[in-house]
Amino acid sequence: MMRVLLFGRLRDLAGWRETELTPPPATLSDLKRRLGEAWPELAAALAGPGVQVAVDRALVRGETALAPGAEVAFMPPMSGG
Amino acid sequence: MITLTEQPFDAGAALNAFSAARSGTGAVASFLGLARGEVGQTIALELEAWPEFTGPEIEKIAVEARRRFALHDVAVIHRTGKIAPGEAIVLVMTAATHRRGAFEACDFLMDYLKSRAPLWKKEHGPAGARWVEPTARDLADAERWDA
């Protein structure tokens, strides 16, 4: 079971902050495709510039394999301070 | 030390506590960021964090600042949740032997927090709410420190 987290405008677009996916997708691109099919509002946003991805709380770049129990977070452009 | 808090904090008390009982420290610099109140503009800010990730990520940069500017100590207090105009959003405090490192470390940490820390800022105004993205200036400011 894969845990997926959304932040900022991505959370607003989807209407949730956290969900679980079964069966778990095997790669990041599979996960994005699944999310985009289930929540069409997310499809373009996840592919957009500046969205960073953390797998098990470590930032990843590009395509990556995902363990079945992974926690994957999608983070839009950050702004604090 | 990194503190994320949903409650307003007392910046003066925090600065006094940070400055107390130091030996060898000749300079403490601080930066306090406030939620701007503009007439007819932003009513309130909302800062979203992912506490289990945001805290450790800011801690990493604080460790980097410590090394880079030879700090004796560094502390960051950052608000999350709803923030009213005039309230403090962020307090950065740095301690060093001399002032230059302390000043530069504050600048470095603020540039990081504005565009690279895992925080998301939403403005609630009369016309609705919108997510704030870092400006070109914010991004350029952070790039100044990339070696």
Coordinates of N, CA and C in Angstrom, one line a residue:
Chain A
M1 N 0.8 -1.2 0.0 CA 0.0 0.0 0.0 C 0.9 1.2 0.0
M2 N 0.7 2.1 -1.0 CA 1.5 3.3 -1.1 C 0.8 4.5 -0.5
R3 N 1.5 5.3 0.2 CA 1.0 6.5 0.8 C 1.4 7.7 -0.1
V4 N 0.4 8.5 -0.5 CA 0.7 9.7 -1.3 C 0.2 11.0 -0.6
L5 N 1.1 12.0 -0.6 CA 0.9 13.2 0.1 C 0.9 14.4 -0.9
L6 N 0.0 15.3 -0.8 CA 0.0 16.5 -1.6 C 0.1 17.8 -0.7
F7 N 0.7 18.8 -1.2 CA 0.8 20.0 -0.5 C 0.4 21.2 -1.4
G8 N 0.2 22.3 -0.7 CA -0.1 23.6 -1.3 C -1.2 23.5 -2.3
R9 N -1.0 24.1 -3.5 CA -2.1 24.1 -4.5 C -2.5 22.7 -5.0
L10 N -1.6 21.8 -4.9 CA -1.9 20.4 -5.4 C -3.0 19.8 -4.5
R11 N -2.8 20.1 -3.2 CA -3.8 19.6 -2.2 C -5.2 20.2 -2.5
D12 N -5.2 21.5 -2.8 CA -6.5 22.2 -3.1 C -7.1 21.6 -4.4
L13 N -6.3 21.4 -5.4 CA -6.8 20.8 -6.7 C -7.4 19.5 -6.5
A14 N -6.8 18.6 -5.7 CA -7.3 17.2 -5.6 C -8.4 17.2 -4.5
G15 N -8.3 18.1 -3.6 CA -9.3 18.0 -2.5 C -8.9 17.1 -1.4
W16 N -7.7 16.6 -1.4 CA -7.2 15.8 -0.3 C -5.7 16.0 0.0
R17 N -5.3 15.7 1.2 CA -3.9 15.9 1.5 C -3.1 14.6 1.4
E18 N -3.9 13.5 1.7 CA -3.2 12.2 1.9 C -4.1 11.1 1.4
T19 N -3.6 10.1 0.6 CA -4.4 9.0 0.2 C -3.5 7.8 0.2
E20 N -4.1 6.6 0.0 CA -3.4 5.4 -0.1 C -3.8 4.7 -1.4
L21 N -2.8 4.1 -2.1 CA -3.1 3.5 -3.3 C -2.8 2.0 -3.3
T22 N -3.8 1.2 -3.7 CA -3.6 -0.3 -3.8 C -4.2 -0.7 -5.1
P23 N -3.5 -1.5 -5.9 CA -2.1 -1.9 -5.7 C -1.1 -0.7 -6.0
P24 N 0.0 -0.8 -5.3 CA 1.0 0.3 -5.5 C 1.6 0.4 -6.8
P25 N 1.7 1.6 -7.5 CA 2.4 1.7 -8.8 C 3.9 1.4 -8.6
A26 N 4.5 0.9 -9.6 CA 5.9 0.5 -9.5 C 6.9 1.6 -9.7
T27 N 6.5 2.6 -10.4 CA 7.4 3.7 -10.7 C 6.7 5.1 -10.5
L28 N 7.5 6.1 -10.5 CA 6.9 7.5 -10.3 C 6.0 7.9 -11.4
S29 N 6.4 7.5 -12.7 CA 5.6 7.9 -13.8 C 4.3 7.1 -13.8
D30 N 4.3 5.8 -13.3 CA 3.0 5.1 -13.2 C 2.1 5.8 -12.1
L31 N 2.8 6.2 -11.1 CA 2.0 6.8 -10.0 C 1.3 8.1 -10.5
K32 N 2.1 8.9 -11.2 CA 1.5 10.2 -11.8 C 0.4 9.9 -12.7
R33 N 0.5 8.8 -13.5 CA -0.5 8.5 -14.5 C -1.8 8.1 -13.7
R34 N -1.6 7.2 -12.7 CA -2.8 6.8 -11.9 C -3.5 8.0 -11.2
L35 N -2.7 8.9 -10.7 CA -3.3 10.0 -10.0 C -4.0 10.9 -11.0
G36 N -3.4 11.1 -12.2 CA -4.0 12.0 -13.2 C -5.3 11.4 -13.7
E37 N -5.4 10.0 -13.8 CA -6.6 9.4 -14.2 C -7.7 9.5 -13.2
A38 N -7.4 9.4 -11.9 CA -8.4 9.4 -10.8 C -8.8 10.9 -10.5
W39 N -7.8 11.8 -10.6 CA -8.1 13.2 -10.3 C -7.6 14.0 -11.5
P40 N -8.4 14.2 -12.5 CA -7.9 14.9 -13.8 C -7.4 16.3 -13.5
E41 N -7.9 16.9 -12.5 CA -7.3 18.3 -12.1 C -5.8 18.2 -11.8
L42 N -5.4 17.0 -11.4 CA -4.0 16.9 -11.0 C -3.0 16.6 -12.1
A43 N -3.6 16.1 -13.2 CA -2.7 15.6 -14.3 C -1.7 16.6 -14.8
A44 N -2.2 17.8 -15.1 CA -1.3 18.8 -15.7 C -0.4 19.4 -14.5
A45 N -1.0 19.5 -13.4 CA -0.3 20.2 -12.3 C 0.9 19.3 -11.8
L46 N 0.7 18.0 -11.8 CA 1.9 17.2 -11.4 C 3.0 17.2 -12.4
A47 N 2.6 17.5 -13.7 CA 3.7 17.5 -14.7 C 4.3 18.9 -14.8
G48 N 3.7 19.9 -14.1 CA 4.1 21.2 -14.2 C 5.5 21.5 -13.7
P49 N 6.1 22.7 -14.0 CA 7.4 23.0 -13.6 C 7.4 23.3 -12.1
G50 N 8.5 22.9 -11.4 CA 8.7 23.3 -10.0 C 8.0 22.4 -9.0
V51 N 7.4 21.3 -9.5 CA 6.9 20.3 -8.6 C 8.0 19.4 -8.2
Q52 N 8.3 19.4 -6.9 CA 9.4 18.5 -6.4 C 8.7 17.2 -5.8
V53 N 9.5 16.2 -5.8 CA 9.0 14.9 -5.3 C 9.9 14.4 -4.2
A54 N 9.3 13.9 -3.1 CA 10.1 13.3 -2.1 C 9.6 11.8 -1.9
V55 N 10.5 10.9 -2.0 CA 10.1 9.5 -1.7 C 10.7 9.1 -0.4
D56 N 9.9 8.7 0.5 CA 10.3 8.3 1.9 C 11.2 9.5 2.5
R57 N 10.7 10.7 2.2 CA 11.2 11.9 2.8 C 12.6 12.3 2.3
A58 N 13.0 11.8 1.1 CA 14.2 12.2 0.4 C 13.8 12.7 -0.9
L59 N 14.3 13.9 -1.3 CA 14.0 14.5 -2.6 C 14.6 13.6 -3.7
V60 N 13.8 13.4 -4.8 CA 14.3 12.6 -5.9 C 14.1 13.4 -7.2
R61 N 14.9 13.2 -8.2 CA 14.8 13.9 -9.5 C 14.6 12.8 -10.6
G62 N 13.6 13.1 -11.5 CA 13.4 12.2 -12.6 C 12.7 11.0 -12.2
E63 N 12.7 10.0 -13.1 CA 12.0 8.8 -12.9 C 12.7 7.9 -11.8
T64 N 11.9 7.2 -11.1 CA 12.4 6.4 -10.0 C 11.5 5.2 -9.8
A65 N 12.1 4.1 -9.4 CA 11.2 2.9 -9.0 C 10.7 3.2 -7.6
L66 N 9.5 2.7 -7.3 CA 8.9 2.9 -6.0 C 8.7 1.6 -5.3
A67 N 9.1 1.5 -4.1 CA 8.8 0.3 -3.3 C 7.3 0.3 -2.9
P68 N 6.7 -0.9 -2.8 CA 5.3 -1.0 -2.5 C 4.8 -0.2 -1.4
G69 N 5.6 -0.1 -0.3 CA 5.2 0.6 0.9 C 5.7 2.1 0.9
A70 N 6.1 2.6 -0.2 CA 6.7 3.9 -0.2 C 5.7 5.0 0.2
E71 N 6.3 6.1 0.7 CA 5.5 7.3 0.9 C 6.0 8.3 -0.1
V72 N 5.1 8.8 -0.9 CA 5.5 9.7 -2.0 C 4.8 11.1 -1.8
A73 N 5.6 12.2 -1.7 CA 5.0 13.5 -1.5 C 5.3 14.3 -2.8
F74 N 4.2 15.1 -3.2 CA 4.4 16.0 -4.3 C 4.3 17.4 -3.8
M75 N 5.3 18.2 -4.0 CA 5.5 19.5 -3.4 C 5.6 20.6 -4.5
P76 N 4.6 21.5 -4.6 CA 4.7 22.6 -5.6 C 5.7 23.6 -5.1
P77 N 5.9 24.7 -5.9 CA 6.9 25.7 -5.6 C 6.8 26.1 -4.1
M78 N 7.9 26.2 -3.4 CA 7.9 26.5 -2.0 C 8.0 28.0 -1.7
S79 N 7.3 28.4 -0.7 CA 7.4 29.9 -0.4 C 7.1 30.0 1.1
G80 N 8.2 30.4 1.8 CA 8.0 30.6 3.3 C 8.5 32.0 3.6
G81 N 8.9 32.2 4.9 CA 9.5 33.4 5.4 C 8.5 34.6 5.4
Chain B
M1 N 18.4 25.6 16.7 CA 17.2 24.8 16.9 C 16.1 25.4 16.0
I2 N 15.3 24.4 15.5 CA 14.2 24.8 14.6 C 12.9 24.6 15.3
T3 N 12.1 25.6 15.3 CA 10.8 25.5 15.9 C 9.7 25.9 14.9
L4 N 8.8 25.0 14.6 CA 7.6 25.3 13.8 C 6.4 25.4 14.8
T5 N 5.7 26.5 14.8 CA 4.6 26.7 15.7 C 3.4 27.4 15.1
E6 N 2.2 26.9 15.5 CA 1.0 27.5 15.0 C 0.6 28.7 15.9
Q7 N 1.3 28.9 17.0 CA 0.9 30.0 17.9 C 1.8 31.2 17.7
P8 N 1.3 32.4 17.9 CA 2.1 33.6 17.9 C 3.3 33.4 18.9
F9 N 4.4 34.0 18.6 CA 5.5 33.9 19.5 C 6.1 35.3 19.9
D10 N 6.8 35.3 21.0 CA 7.3 36.5 21.6 C 8.8 36.7 21.1
A11 N 9.0 37.5 20.0 CA 10.3 37.6 19.4 C 11.3 38.1 20.4
G12 N 10.9 39.1 21.2 CA 11.9 39.7 22.1 C 12.3 38.7 23.2
A13 N 11.4 37.9 23.7 CA 11.8 36.9 24.7 C 12.7 35.8 24.1
A14 N 12.4 35.5 22.8 CA 13.2 34.5 22.1 C 14.6 35.0 21.9
L15 N 14.7 36.3 21.5 CA 16.1 36.8 21.3 C 16.9 36.9 22.6
N16 N 16.2 37.3 23.7 CA 16.9 37.4 25.0 C 17.4 36.0 25.4
A17 N 16.5 35.0 25.2 CA 16.9 33.7 25.6 C 18.1 33.2 24.8
F18 N 18.0 33.5 23.5 CA 19.1 33.1 22.5 C 20.4 33.7 22.9
S19 N 20.4 35.0 23.3 CA 21.6 35.7 23.6 C 22.2 35.5 25.0
A20 N 21.4 34.9 25.8 CA 21.8 34.7 27.2 C 22.9 33.7 27.4
A21 N 23.7 33.9 28.4 CA 24.7 32.9 28.8 C 25.6 32.4 27.7
R22 N 26.2 33.4 27.0 CA 27.1 33.0 25.9 C 28.5 33.5 26.3
S23 N 29.5 32.7 26.0 CA 30.9 33.2 26.2 C 31.6 33.0 24.8
G24 N 32.3 34.0 24.4 CA 33.0 33.9 23.1 C 32.2 34.5 22.0
T25 N 30.9 34.6 22.2 CA 30.0 35.2 21.2 C 30.1 36.7 21.3
G26 N 30.5 37.4 20.2 CA 30.5 38.8 20.2 C 29.4 39.5 19.4
A27 N 28.6 38.6 18.7 CA 27.6 39.2 17.8 C 26.4 38.2 17.7
V28 N 25.2 38.8 17.9 CA 24.0 38.1 17.6 C 23.2 38.9 16.6
A29 N 22.9 38.3 15.5 CA 22.1 39.0 14.5 C 20.7 38.3 14.4
S30 N 19.7 39.1 14.1 CA 18.4 38.5 14.0 C 17.6 39.1 12.9
F31 N 16.7 38.4 12.3 CA 15.8 38.9 11.3 C 14.4 38.5 11.7
L32 N 13.5 39.4 11.7 CA 12.1 39.1 12.1 C 11.2 39.5 10.9
G33 N 10.5 38.5 10.3 CA 9.6 38.8 9.2 C 8.2 38.9 9.7
L34 N 7.5 39.9 9.2 CA 6.1 40.1 9.6 C 5.1 39.9 8.5
A35 N 3.9 39.5 8.8 CA 2.9 39.5 7.8 C 2.4 40.9 7.5
R36 N 2.6 41.3 6.2 CA 2.3 42.7 5.9 C 0.8 42.9 5.9
G37 N 0.4 44.1 6.4 CA -1.0 44.5 6.3 C -1.1 45.6 5.3
E38 N -1.8 45.3 4.2 CA -1.9 46.4 3.1 C -3.4 46.7 3.0
V39 N -3.7 47.9 2.9 CA -5.1 48.3 2.9 C -5.8 47.6 1.7
G40 N -6.9 46.9 2.0 CA -7.6 46.3 0.9 C -6.9 45.1 0.3
Q41 N -5.8 44.8 0.8 CA -5.1 43.6 0.2 C -5.2 42.4 1.1
T42 N -4.1 41.8 1.4 CA -4.1 40.5 2.1 C -4.8 40.6 3.5
I43 N -5.8 39.7 3.7 CA -6.4 39.7 5.0 C -5.6 38.8 6.0
A44 N -5.2 37.7 5.5 CA -4.5 36.8 6.4 C -3.6 35.9 5.5
L45 N -2.6 35.4 6.1 CA -1.7 34.4 5.5 C -2.0 33.1 6.1
E46 N -1.8 32.1 5.3 CA -1.8 30.7 5.8 C -0.6 30.0 5.3
L47 N 0.2 29.5 6.3 CA 1.4 28.8 6.0 C 1.2 27.3 6.2
E48 N 1.4 26.5 5.2 CA 1.3 25.1 5.3 C 2.7 24.5 5.4
A49 N 2.9 23.6 6.3 CA 4.2 22.9 6.5 C 3.9 21.4 6.5
W50 N 4.9 20.6 6.3 CA 4.9 19.2 6.5 C 5.9 18.9 7.7
P51 N 5.4 19.1 8.9 CA 6.3 19.2 10.0 C 7.4 18.1 10.1
E52 N 7.0 16.8 9.7 CA 8.0 15.8 9.8 C 9.1 15.9 8.8
F53 N 8.9 16.7 7.8 CA 9.9 16.9 6.7 C 10.4 18.3 6.8
T54 N 9.6 19.3 7.0 CA 10.0 20.7 6.9 C 11.0 21.0 8.0
G55 N 10.7 20.5 9.2 CA 11.7 20.8 10.3 C 13.1 20.2 10.0
P56 N 13.2 18.9 9.7 CA 14.5 18.4 9.4 C 15.2 19.1 8.2
E57 N 14.4 19.5 7.1 CA 15.0 20.2 6.0 C 15.6 21.5 6.4
I58 N 14.9 22.3 7.2 CA 15.4 23.6 7.7 C 16.6 23.3 8.6
E59 N 16.6 22.3 9.3 CA 17.7 21.9 10.2 C 19.0 21.7 9.4
K60 N 18.8 21.0 8.2 CA 20.0 20.8 7.4 C 20.6 22.1 6.9
I61 N 19.8 23.1 6.6 CA 20.3 24.4 6.1 C 20.9 25.1 7.3
A62 N 20.3 24.9 8.5 CA 20.9 25.6 9.7 C 22.3 25.0 9.9
V63 N 22.5 23.7 9.8 CA 23.8 23.1 10.0 C 24.8 23.6 8.9
E64 N 24.3 23.8 7.7 CA 25.1 24.3 6.6 C 25.5 25.8 7.0
A65 N 24.6 26.5 7.5 CA 24.9 27.9 7.9 C 25.9 28.0 9.0
R66 N 25.8 27.1 9.9 CA 26.7 27.0 11.0 C 28.1 26.8 10.6
R67 N 28.3 25.9 9.6 CA 29.6 25.6 9.1 C 30.1 26.7 8.2
R68 N 29.3 27.2 7.3 CA 29.7 28.2 6.3 C 30.1 29.5 6.9
F69 N 29.4 29.9 8.0 CA 29.6 31.2 8.6 C 30.2 31.1 10.0
A70 N 30.7 30.0 10.3 CA 31.4 29.7 11.6 C 30.6 30.2 12.8
L71 N 29.3 29.9 12.7 CA 28.4 30.3 13.8 C 28.6 29.5 15.1
H72 N 28.3 30.2 16.2 CA 28.3 29.5 17.5 C 27.0 28.8 17.7
D73 N 25.9 29.4 17.1 CA 24.6 28.9 17.3 C 23.7 29.5 16.3
V74 N 22.6 28.8 16.0 CA 21.6 29.4 15.1 C 20.2 28.8 15.6
A75 N 19.2 29.7 15.4 CA 17.8 29.2 15.7 C 16.8 29.9 14.7
V76 N 15.8 29.1 14.4 CA 14.8 29.6 13.5 C 13.4 29.2 14.2
I77 N 12.6 30.2 14.3 CA 11.2 30.0 14.7 C 10.3 30.4 13.5
H78 N 9.5 29.5 13.0 CA 8.6 29.8 11.9 C 7.2 29.4 12.2
R79 N 6.3 30.4 11.9 CA 4.9 30.2 12.1 C 4.3 29.3 11.0
T80 N 3.3 28.5 11.4 CA 2.5 27.8 10.4 C 1.0 28.1 10.7
G81 N 0.2 27.7 9.8 CA -1.3 27.9 10.0 C -1.6 29.4 9.7
K82 N -2.7 29.8 10.2 CA -3.2 31.2 9.9 C -2.4 32.2 10.7
I83 N -2.1 33.3 9.9 CA -1.2 34.4 10.5 C -1.9 35.7 10.2
A84 N -2.2 36.5 11.2 CA -2.9 37.8 11.0 C -1.8 38.9 10.6
P85 N -2.3 39.9 9.8 CA -1.4 41.0 9.5 C -0.7 41.6 10.7
G86 N 0.6 41.9 10.6 CA 1.3 42.4 11.8 C 1.9 41.4 12.6
E87 N 1.5 40.2 12.5 CA 2.1 39.1 13.4 C 3.4 38.7 12.7
A88 N 4.3 38.2 13.6 CA 5.6 37.7 13.1 C 5.4 36.3 12.4
I89 N 6.0 36.2 11.3 CA 6.0 34.9 10.6 C 7.3 34.1 10.9
V90 N 8.4 34.8 10.9 CA 9.7 34.1 11.0 C 10.7 34.9 11.8
L91 N 11.4 34.2 12.7 CA 12.5 34.8 13.4 C 13.8 33.9 13.2
V92 N 14.8 34.5 12.6 CA 16.1 33.9 12.5 C 17.1 34.5 13.4
M93 N 17.8 33.7 14.1 CA 18.8 34.3 15.1 C 20.2 33.6 14.9
T94 N 21.2 34.3 14.8 CA 22.6 33.7 14.6 C 23.5 34.3 15.6
A95 N 24.4 33.5 16.1 CA 25.5 33.9 17.0 C 26.8 33.6 16.5
A96 N 27.8 34.6 16.5 CA 29.1 34.4 16.0 C 30.1 35.2 16.8
T97 N 31.4 35.0 16.5 CA 32.4 35.8 17.2 C 32.3 37.2 16.8
H98 N 32.1 37.5 15.5 CA 32.0 38.9 15.0 C 30.8 39.0 14.1
R99 N 30.4 40.3 13.8 CA 29.1 40.6 13.2 C 29.0 40.0 11.8
R100 N 30.0 40.0 11.0 CA 29.8 39.8 9.6 C 29.2 38.4 9.3
G101 N 29.7 37.4 10.0 CA 29.2 36.0 9.8 C 27.8 35.9 10.3
A102 N 27.5 36.6 11.4 CA 26.1 36.6 11.9 C 25.1 37.2 11.0
F103 N 25.5 38.4 10.4 CA 24.6 39.1 9.4 C 24.4 38.2 8.2
E104 N 25.5 37.7 7.6 CA 25.4 37.0 6.4 C 24.6 35.7 6.6
A105 N 24.8 35.1 7.7 CA 24.1 33.8 8.0 C 22.5 34.1 8.0
C106 N 22.1 35.2 8.6 CA 20.7 35.5 8.6 C 20.2 35.7 7.2
D107 N 21.0 36.4 6.4 CA 20.6 36.7 5.0 C 20.5 35.3 4.2
F108 N 21.5 34.5 4.4 CA 21.5 33.2 3.7 C 20.3 32.3 4.1
L109 N 20.0 32.3 5.4 CA 18.9 31.5 5.9 C 17.5 32.0 5.4
M110 N 17.4 33.4 5.4 CA 16.1 33.9 4.9 C 15.9 33.7 3.4
D111 N 17.0 33.8 2.6 CA 16.9 33.5 1.2 C 16.5 32.0 1.0
Y112 N 17.0 31.1 1.8 CA 16.6 29.7 1.7 C 15.1 29.6 2.0
L113 N 14.7 30.2 3.2 CA 13.3 30.0 3.6 C 12.3 30.6 2.6
K114 N 12.6 31.7 1.9 CA 11.7 32.3 1.0 C 11.3 31.4 -0.2
S115 N 12.3 30.6 -0.6 CA 12.0 29.9 -1.9 C 12.3 28.4 -1.9
R116 N 13.0 27.9 -0.8 CA 13.5 26.5 -0.9 C 13.1 25.6 0.3
A117 N 12.5 26.2 1.3 CA 12.1 25.4 2.4 C 10.7 24.9 2.1
P118 N 10.5 23.7 2.6 CA 9.1 23.0 2.3 C 8.0 23.7 3.1
L119 N 7.6 24.9 2.6 CA 6.5 25.7 3.2 C 5.7 26.2 2.0
W120 N 4.4 26.3 2.3 CA 3.5 26.8 1.2 C 2.7 27.9 1.8
K121 N 2.6 29.0 1.1 CA 2.0 30.2 1.6 C 0.8 30.5 0.8
K122 N -0.3 30.7 1.5 CA -1.6 31.1 0.8 C -2.0 32.4 1.4
E123 N -2.5 33.3 0.5 CA -3.0 34.6 0.9 C -4.5 34.6 0.8
H124 N -5.1 34.9 1.9 CA -6.6 35.0 1.9 C -7.0 36.5 1.9
G125 N -7.6 37.0 0.8 CA -7.9 38.4 0.6 C -9.4 38.5 0.3
P126 N -9.8 39.8 0.1 CA -11.2 40.1 -0.3 C -11.7 39.3 -1.5
A127 N -10.7 39.1 -2.5 CA -11.1 38.5 -3.7 C -10.9 37.0 -3.7
G128 N -10.7 36.5 -2.6 CA -10.5 35.0 -2.5 C -9.1 34.6 -2.0
A129 N -8.7 33.4 -2.2 CA -7.4 32.9 -1.8 C -6.6 32.6 -2.9
R130 N -5.3 32.7 -2.8 CA -4.3 32.3 -3.8 C -3.0 31.8 -3.2
W131 N -2.4 30.8 -3.8 CA -1.1 30.3 -3.4 C -0.1 31.2 -3.9
V132 N 0.9 31.5 -3.0 CA 2.0 32.4 -3.4 C 3.1 31.6 -3.9
E133 N 3.7 32.0 -5.0 CA 4.9 31.3 -5.5 C 6.1 32.3 -5.3
P134 N 7.3 31.7 -5.2 CA 8.4 32.6 -5.0 C 8.6 33.5 -6.3
T135 N 9.0 34.8 -6.0 CA 9.2 35.7 -7.2 C 10.5 35.4 -7.8
A136 N 10.7 36.0 -9.0 CA 12.0 35.9 -9.7 C 13.1 36.4 -8.8
R137 N 12.8 37.4 -8.0 CA 13.8 38.0 -7.1 C 14.2 37.0 -6.0
D138 N 13.1 36.4 -5.4 CA 13.4 35.4 -4.4 C 14.3 34.3 -4.9
L139 N 14.0 33.8 -6.1 CA 14.8 32.7 -6.7 C 16.3 33.2 -6.9
A140 N 16.4 34.4 -7.4 CA 17.8 34.9 -7.7 C 18.5 35.1 -6.4
D141 N 17.8 35.6 -5.4 CA 18.4 35.8 -4.0 C 19.0 34.5 -3.5
A142 N 18.2 33.4 -3.6 CA 18.7 32.1 -3.1 C 19.9 31.6 -3.9
E143 N 19.9 31.9 -5.3 CA 21.0 31.4 -6.1 C 22.3 32.1 -5.8
R144 N 22.2 33.3 -5.2 CA 23.5 34.0 -4.8 C 24.4 33.1 -4.0
W145 N 23.8 32.2 -3.2 CA 24.6 31.4 -2.3 C 25.1 30.0 -2.9
D146 N 24.6 29.7 -4.1 CA 24.9 28.4 -4.7 C 26.4 28.5 -5.1
A147 N 27.2 27.5 -4.6 CA 28.6 27.6 -4.9 C 28.8 26.9 -6.3

